Tab-separated table of C-alpha atoms and ligand atoms in Angstrom:
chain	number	residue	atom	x	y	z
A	180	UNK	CA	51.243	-87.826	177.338
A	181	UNK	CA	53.954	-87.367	174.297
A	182	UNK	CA	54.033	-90.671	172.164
A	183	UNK	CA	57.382	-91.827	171.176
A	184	UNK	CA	58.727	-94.480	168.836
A	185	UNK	CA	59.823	-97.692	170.223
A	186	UNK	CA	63.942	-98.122	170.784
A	187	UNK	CA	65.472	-99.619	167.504
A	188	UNK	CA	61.911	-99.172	165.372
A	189	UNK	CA	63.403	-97.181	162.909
A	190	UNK	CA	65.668	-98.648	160.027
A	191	UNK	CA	67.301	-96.109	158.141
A	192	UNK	CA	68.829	-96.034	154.882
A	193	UNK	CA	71.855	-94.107	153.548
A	194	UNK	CA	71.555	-93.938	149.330
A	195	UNK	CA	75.591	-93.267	149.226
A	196	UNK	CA	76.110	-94.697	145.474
A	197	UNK	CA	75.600	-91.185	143.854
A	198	UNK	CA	78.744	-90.426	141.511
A	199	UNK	CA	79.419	-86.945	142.622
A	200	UNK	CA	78.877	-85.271	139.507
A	201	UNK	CA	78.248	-81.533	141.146
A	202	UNK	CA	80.990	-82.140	143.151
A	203	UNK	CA	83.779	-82.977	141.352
A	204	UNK	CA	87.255	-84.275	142.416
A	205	UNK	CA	88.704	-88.572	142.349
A	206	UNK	CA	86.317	-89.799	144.626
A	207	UNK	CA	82.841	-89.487	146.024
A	208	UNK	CA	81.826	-86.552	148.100
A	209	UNK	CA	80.651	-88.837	151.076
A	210	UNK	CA	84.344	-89.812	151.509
A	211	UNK	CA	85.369	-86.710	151.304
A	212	UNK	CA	87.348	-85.617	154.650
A	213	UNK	CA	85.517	-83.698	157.203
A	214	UNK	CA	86.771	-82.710	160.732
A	215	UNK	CA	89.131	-86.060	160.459
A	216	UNK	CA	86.275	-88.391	159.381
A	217	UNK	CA	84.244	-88.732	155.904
A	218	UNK	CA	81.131	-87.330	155.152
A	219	UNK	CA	79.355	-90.031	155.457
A	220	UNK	CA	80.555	-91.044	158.993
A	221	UNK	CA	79.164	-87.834	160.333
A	222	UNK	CA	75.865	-88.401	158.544
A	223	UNK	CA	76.089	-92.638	160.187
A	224	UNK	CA	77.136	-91.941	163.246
A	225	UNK	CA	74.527	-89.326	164.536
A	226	UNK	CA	72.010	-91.130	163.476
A	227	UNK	CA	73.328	-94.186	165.282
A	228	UNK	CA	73.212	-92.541	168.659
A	229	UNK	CA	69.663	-92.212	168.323
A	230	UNK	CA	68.178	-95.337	170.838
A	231	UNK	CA	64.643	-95.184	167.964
A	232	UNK	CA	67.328	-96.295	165.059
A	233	UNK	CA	67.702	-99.751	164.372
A	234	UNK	CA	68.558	-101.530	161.078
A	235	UNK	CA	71.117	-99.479	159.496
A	236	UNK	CA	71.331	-100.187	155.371
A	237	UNK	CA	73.956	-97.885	153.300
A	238	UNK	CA	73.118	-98.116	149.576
A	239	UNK	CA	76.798	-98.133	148.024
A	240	UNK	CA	77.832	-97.685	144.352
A	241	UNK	CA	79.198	-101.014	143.375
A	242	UNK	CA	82.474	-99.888	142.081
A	243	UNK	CA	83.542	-98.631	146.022
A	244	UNK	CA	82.379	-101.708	147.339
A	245	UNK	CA	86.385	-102.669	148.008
A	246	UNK	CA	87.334	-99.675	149.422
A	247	UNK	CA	84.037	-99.997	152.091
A	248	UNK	CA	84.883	-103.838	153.011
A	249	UNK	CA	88.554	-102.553	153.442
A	250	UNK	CA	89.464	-98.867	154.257
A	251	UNK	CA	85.899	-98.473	156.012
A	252	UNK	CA	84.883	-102.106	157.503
A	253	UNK	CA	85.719	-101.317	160.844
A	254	UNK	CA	83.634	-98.176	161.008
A	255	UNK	CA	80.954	-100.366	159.087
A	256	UNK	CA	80.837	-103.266	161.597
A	257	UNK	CA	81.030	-100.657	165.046
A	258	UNK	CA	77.807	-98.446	163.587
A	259	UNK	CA	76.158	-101.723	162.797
A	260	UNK	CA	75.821	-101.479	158.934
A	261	UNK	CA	74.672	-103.201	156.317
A	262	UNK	CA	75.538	-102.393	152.989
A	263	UNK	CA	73.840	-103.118	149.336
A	264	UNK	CA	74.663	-102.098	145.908
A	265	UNK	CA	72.922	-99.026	145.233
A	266	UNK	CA	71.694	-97.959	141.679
A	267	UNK	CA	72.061	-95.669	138.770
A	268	UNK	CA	69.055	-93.371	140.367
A	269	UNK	CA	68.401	-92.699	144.203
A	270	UNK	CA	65.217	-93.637	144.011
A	271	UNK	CA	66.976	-97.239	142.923
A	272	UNK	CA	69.642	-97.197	145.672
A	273	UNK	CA	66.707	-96.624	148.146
A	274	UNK	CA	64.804	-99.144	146.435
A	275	UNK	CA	67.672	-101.695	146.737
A	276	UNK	CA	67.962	-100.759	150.473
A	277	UNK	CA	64.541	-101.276	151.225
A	278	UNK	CA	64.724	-104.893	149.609
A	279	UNK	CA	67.651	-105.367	152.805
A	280	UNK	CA	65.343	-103.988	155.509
A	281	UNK	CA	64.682	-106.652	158.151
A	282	UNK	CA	61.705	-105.950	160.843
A	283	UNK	CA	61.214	-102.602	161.481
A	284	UNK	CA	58.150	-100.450	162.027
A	285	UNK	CA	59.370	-97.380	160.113
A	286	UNK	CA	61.755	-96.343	157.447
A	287	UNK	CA	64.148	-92.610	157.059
A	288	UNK	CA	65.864	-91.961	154.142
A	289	UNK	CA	68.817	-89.899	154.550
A	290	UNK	CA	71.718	-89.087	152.329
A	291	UNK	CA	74.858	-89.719	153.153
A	292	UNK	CA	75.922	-86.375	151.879
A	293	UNK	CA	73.992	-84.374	154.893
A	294	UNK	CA	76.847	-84.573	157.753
A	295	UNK	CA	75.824	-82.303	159.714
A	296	UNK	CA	72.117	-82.757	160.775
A	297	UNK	CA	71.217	-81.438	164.349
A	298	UNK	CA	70.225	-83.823	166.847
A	299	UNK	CA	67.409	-81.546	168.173
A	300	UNK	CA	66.203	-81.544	164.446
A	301	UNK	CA	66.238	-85.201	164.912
A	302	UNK	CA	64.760	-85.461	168.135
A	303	UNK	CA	61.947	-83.654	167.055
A	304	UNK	CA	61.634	-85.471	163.602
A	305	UNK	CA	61.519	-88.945	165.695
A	306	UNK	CA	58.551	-87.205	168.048
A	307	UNK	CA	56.592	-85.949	164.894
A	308	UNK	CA	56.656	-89.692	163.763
A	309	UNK	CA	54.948	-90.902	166.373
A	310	UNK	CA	52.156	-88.893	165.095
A	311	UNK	CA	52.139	-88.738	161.483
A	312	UNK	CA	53.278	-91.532	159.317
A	313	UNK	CA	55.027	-89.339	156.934
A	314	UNK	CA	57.638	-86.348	158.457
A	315	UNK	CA	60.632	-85.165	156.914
A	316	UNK	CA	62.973	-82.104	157.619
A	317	UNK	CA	62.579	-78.712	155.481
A	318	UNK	CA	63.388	-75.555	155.854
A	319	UNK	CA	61.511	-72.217	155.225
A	320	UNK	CA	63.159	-70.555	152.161
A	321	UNK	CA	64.560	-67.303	153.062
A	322	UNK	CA	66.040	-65.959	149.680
A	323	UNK	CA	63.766	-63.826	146.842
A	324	UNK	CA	62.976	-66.512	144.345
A	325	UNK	CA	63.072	-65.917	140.852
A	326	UNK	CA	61.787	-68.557	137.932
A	327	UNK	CA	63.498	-67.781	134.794
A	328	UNK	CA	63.662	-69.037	131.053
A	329	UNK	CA	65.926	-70.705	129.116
A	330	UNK	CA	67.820	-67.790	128.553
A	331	UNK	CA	68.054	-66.871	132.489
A	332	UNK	CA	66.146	-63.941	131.456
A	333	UNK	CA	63.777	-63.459	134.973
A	334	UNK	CA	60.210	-64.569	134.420
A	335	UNK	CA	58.386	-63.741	137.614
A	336	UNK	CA	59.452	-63.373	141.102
A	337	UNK	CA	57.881	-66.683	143.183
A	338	UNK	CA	56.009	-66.213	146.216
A	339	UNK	CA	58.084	-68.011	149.341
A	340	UNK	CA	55.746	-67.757	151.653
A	341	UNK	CA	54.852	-71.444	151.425
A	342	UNK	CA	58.545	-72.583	150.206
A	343	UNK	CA	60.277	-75.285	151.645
A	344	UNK	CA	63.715	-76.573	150.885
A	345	UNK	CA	63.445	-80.538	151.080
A	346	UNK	CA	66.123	-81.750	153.516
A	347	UNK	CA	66.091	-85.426	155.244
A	348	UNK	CA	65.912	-87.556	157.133
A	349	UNK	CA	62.798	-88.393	155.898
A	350	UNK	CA	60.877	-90.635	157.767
A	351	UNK	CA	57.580	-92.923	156.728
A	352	UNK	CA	55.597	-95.460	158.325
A	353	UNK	CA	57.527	-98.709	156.402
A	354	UNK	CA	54.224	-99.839	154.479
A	355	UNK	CA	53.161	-96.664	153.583
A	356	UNK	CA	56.860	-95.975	151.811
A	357	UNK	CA	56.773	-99.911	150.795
A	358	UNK	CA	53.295	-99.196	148.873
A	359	UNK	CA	54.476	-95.939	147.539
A	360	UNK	CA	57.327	-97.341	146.028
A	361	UNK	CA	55.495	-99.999	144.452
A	362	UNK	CA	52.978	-97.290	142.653
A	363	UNK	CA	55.450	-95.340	141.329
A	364	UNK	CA	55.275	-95.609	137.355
A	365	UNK	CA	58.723	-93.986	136.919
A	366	UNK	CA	58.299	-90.422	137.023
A	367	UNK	CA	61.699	-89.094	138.009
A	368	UNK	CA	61.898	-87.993	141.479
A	369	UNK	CA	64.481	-86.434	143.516
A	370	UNK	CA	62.962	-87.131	146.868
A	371	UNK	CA	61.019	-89.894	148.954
A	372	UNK	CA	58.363	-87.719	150.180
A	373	UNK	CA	57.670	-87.040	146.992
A	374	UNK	CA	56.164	-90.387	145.762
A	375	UNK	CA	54.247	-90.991	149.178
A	376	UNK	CA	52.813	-87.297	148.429
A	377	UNK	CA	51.839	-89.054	144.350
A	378	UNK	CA	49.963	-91.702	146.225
A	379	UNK	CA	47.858	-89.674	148.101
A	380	UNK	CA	49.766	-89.632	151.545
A	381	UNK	CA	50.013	-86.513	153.817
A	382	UNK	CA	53.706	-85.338	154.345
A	383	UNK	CA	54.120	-83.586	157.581
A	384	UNK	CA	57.327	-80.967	157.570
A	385	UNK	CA	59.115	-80.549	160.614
A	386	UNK	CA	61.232	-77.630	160.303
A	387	UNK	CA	65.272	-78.552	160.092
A	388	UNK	CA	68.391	-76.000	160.381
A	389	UNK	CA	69.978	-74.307	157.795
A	390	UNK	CA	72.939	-76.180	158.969
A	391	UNK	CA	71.913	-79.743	157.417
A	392	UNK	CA	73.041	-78.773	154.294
A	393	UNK	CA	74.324	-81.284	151.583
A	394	UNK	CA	77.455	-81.777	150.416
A	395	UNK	CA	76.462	-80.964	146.631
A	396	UNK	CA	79.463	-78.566	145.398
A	397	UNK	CA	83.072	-78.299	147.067
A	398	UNK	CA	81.778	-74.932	148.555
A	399	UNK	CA	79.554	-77.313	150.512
A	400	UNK	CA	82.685	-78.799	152.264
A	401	UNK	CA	84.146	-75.432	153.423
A	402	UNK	CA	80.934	-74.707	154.699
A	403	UNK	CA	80.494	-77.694	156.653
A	404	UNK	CA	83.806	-77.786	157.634
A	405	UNK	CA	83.908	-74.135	159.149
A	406	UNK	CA	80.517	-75.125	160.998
A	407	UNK	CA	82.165	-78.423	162.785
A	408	UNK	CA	85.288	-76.008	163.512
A	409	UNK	CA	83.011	-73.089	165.261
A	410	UNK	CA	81.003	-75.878	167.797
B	534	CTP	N1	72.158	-93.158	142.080
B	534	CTP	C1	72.279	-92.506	143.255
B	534	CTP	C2	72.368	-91.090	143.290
B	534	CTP	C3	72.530	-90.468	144.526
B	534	CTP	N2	72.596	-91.231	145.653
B	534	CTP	C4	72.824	-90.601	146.937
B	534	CTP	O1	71.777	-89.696	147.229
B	534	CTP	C5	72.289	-88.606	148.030
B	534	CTP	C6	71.856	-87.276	147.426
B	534	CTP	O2	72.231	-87.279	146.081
B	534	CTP	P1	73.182	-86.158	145.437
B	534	CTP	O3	73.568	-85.136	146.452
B	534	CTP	O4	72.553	-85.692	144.181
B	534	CTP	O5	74.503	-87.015	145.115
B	534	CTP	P2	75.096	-87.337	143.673
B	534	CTP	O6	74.051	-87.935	142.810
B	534	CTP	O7	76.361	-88.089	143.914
B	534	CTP	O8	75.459	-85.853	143.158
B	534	CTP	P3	75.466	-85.355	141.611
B	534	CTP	O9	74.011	-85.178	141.245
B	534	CTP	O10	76.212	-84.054	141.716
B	534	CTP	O11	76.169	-86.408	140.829
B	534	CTP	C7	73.804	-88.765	148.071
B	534	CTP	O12	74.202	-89.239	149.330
B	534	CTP	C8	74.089	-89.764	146.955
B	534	CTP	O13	75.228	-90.588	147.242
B	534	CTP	C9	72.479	-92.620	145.602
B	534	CTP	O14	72.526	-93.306	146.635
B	534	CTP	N3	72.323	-93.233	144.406
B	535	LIG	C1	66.622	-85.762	148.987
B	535	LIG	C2	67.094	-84.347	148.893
B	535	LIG	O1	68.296	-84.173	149.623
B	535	LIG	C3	66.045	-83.430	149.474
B	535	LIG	O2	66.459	-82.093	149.231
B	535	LIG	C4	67.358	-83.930	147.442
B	535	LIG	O3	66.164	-84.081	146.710
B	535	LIG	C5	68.439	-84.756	146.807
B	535	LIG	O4	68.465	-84.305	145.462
B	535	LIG	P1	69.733	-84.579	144.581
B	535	LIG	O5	69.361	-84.196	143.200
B	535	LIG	O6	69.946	-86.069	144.709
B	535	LIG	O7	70.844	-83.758	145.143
């Protein structure tokens, strides 16, 4: 018999107060426009139609805090959002979601800047859960990877046999994130997973699609945007 995760047991937090540095442009990537909607709409609403998600917390940066009680508060109050000032790091914003988190039995982290992730990668992230208190999305690198030197002069070609690109959601048992925030000593890190993995935790991957990429460069946009238009 499959377990499954009880309806609204999952909160799940959005770090969306990132300052788009990569990206470029007059405003942040997750409002960029995307099939009529911003990027971080997509990224809300298909988590939202998931019956496990609960609690919804969206870190913000404080400085678009008008435009999201104003341009965006309708969208905000239909997905069921909270929102919280995010900080200078992810690992802060997520931090400063966490803080918001009400009663729930598990936590996913996922940025706002990944529109486009597939509900059967979710469905089977949510199953995985059930079983493992640490799951996140990742998938198998499929480009020759080369480490180089300062100069970009090659250095050695990497093995990928065991290579996994990080993706999210990803999704923790809430103490087990909770506790793994609260060891952390300030190493910088670039992912959840990562700190649960410094305190000892197992991180199981469940294998995600090519096609929840995140919106990092402007390339990203075309990309996503040509994916939404061929569905
Ligand atoms: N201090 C930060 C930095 C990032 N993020 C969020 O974390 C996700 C992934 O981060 P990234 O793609 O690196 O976004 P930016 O930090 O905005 O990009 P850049 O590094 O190019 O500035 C994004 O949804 C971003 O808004 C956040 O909530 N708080
Ligand atoms: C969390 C993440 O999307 C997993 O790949 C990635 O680590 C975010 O990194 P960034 O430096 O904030 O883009």
């Amino acid at each position: 018999m499959q377990a499954f995760l009880e309806p609204g047991s999952v909160a799940v937090i959005f770090p969306a107060a990132g300052t788009s540095r990569r990206f470029g442009g007059p405003q942040s990537k997750i409002f960029a426009s995307l099939a009529g909607h911003p990027v971080w709409w997509h990224a809300a609403q298909r988590l939202r139609a998931f019956a496990e998600v609960g609690q919804i917390v969206i870190a913000i940066h404080p400085d678009d805090r008008p435009r999201w009680e104003s341009e965006f508060s309708e969208a905000v109050s239909t997905l069921g959002i909270d929102l919280v000032d995010g900080g200078s790091e992810r690992y802060e914003s997520v931090l400063q979601a966490i803080a918001r988190i009400d009663c729930a039995s598990y936590i996913a982290v996922h940025d706002a800047a990944r529109p486009l992730v597939p509900n059967a990668d979710l469905q089977r992230l949510f199953v995985a859960a059930a079983s493992h208190d640490a799951v996140m999305l990742a998938t198998p690198v499929r480009g020759t990877i080369k480490r180089a030197n300062v100069e970009s002069i090659v250095q050695t070609t990497v093995d990928r046999s065991r290579l996994w690109e990080a993706q999210t959601p990803q999704l923790f048992r809430r103490q087990l994130l909770v506790d793994a925030y609260a060891r952390w000593r300030g190493w910088p890190v670039t992912d959840d997973a990562s700190l649960v993995e410094r305190a000892g935790g197992k991180v199981h991957l469940v294998e995600g699609s090519p096609l929840n990429l995140k919106i990092t460069s402007p390339d990203d946009l075309l990309l996503a945007e040509a994916i939404i238009q061929s569905r």
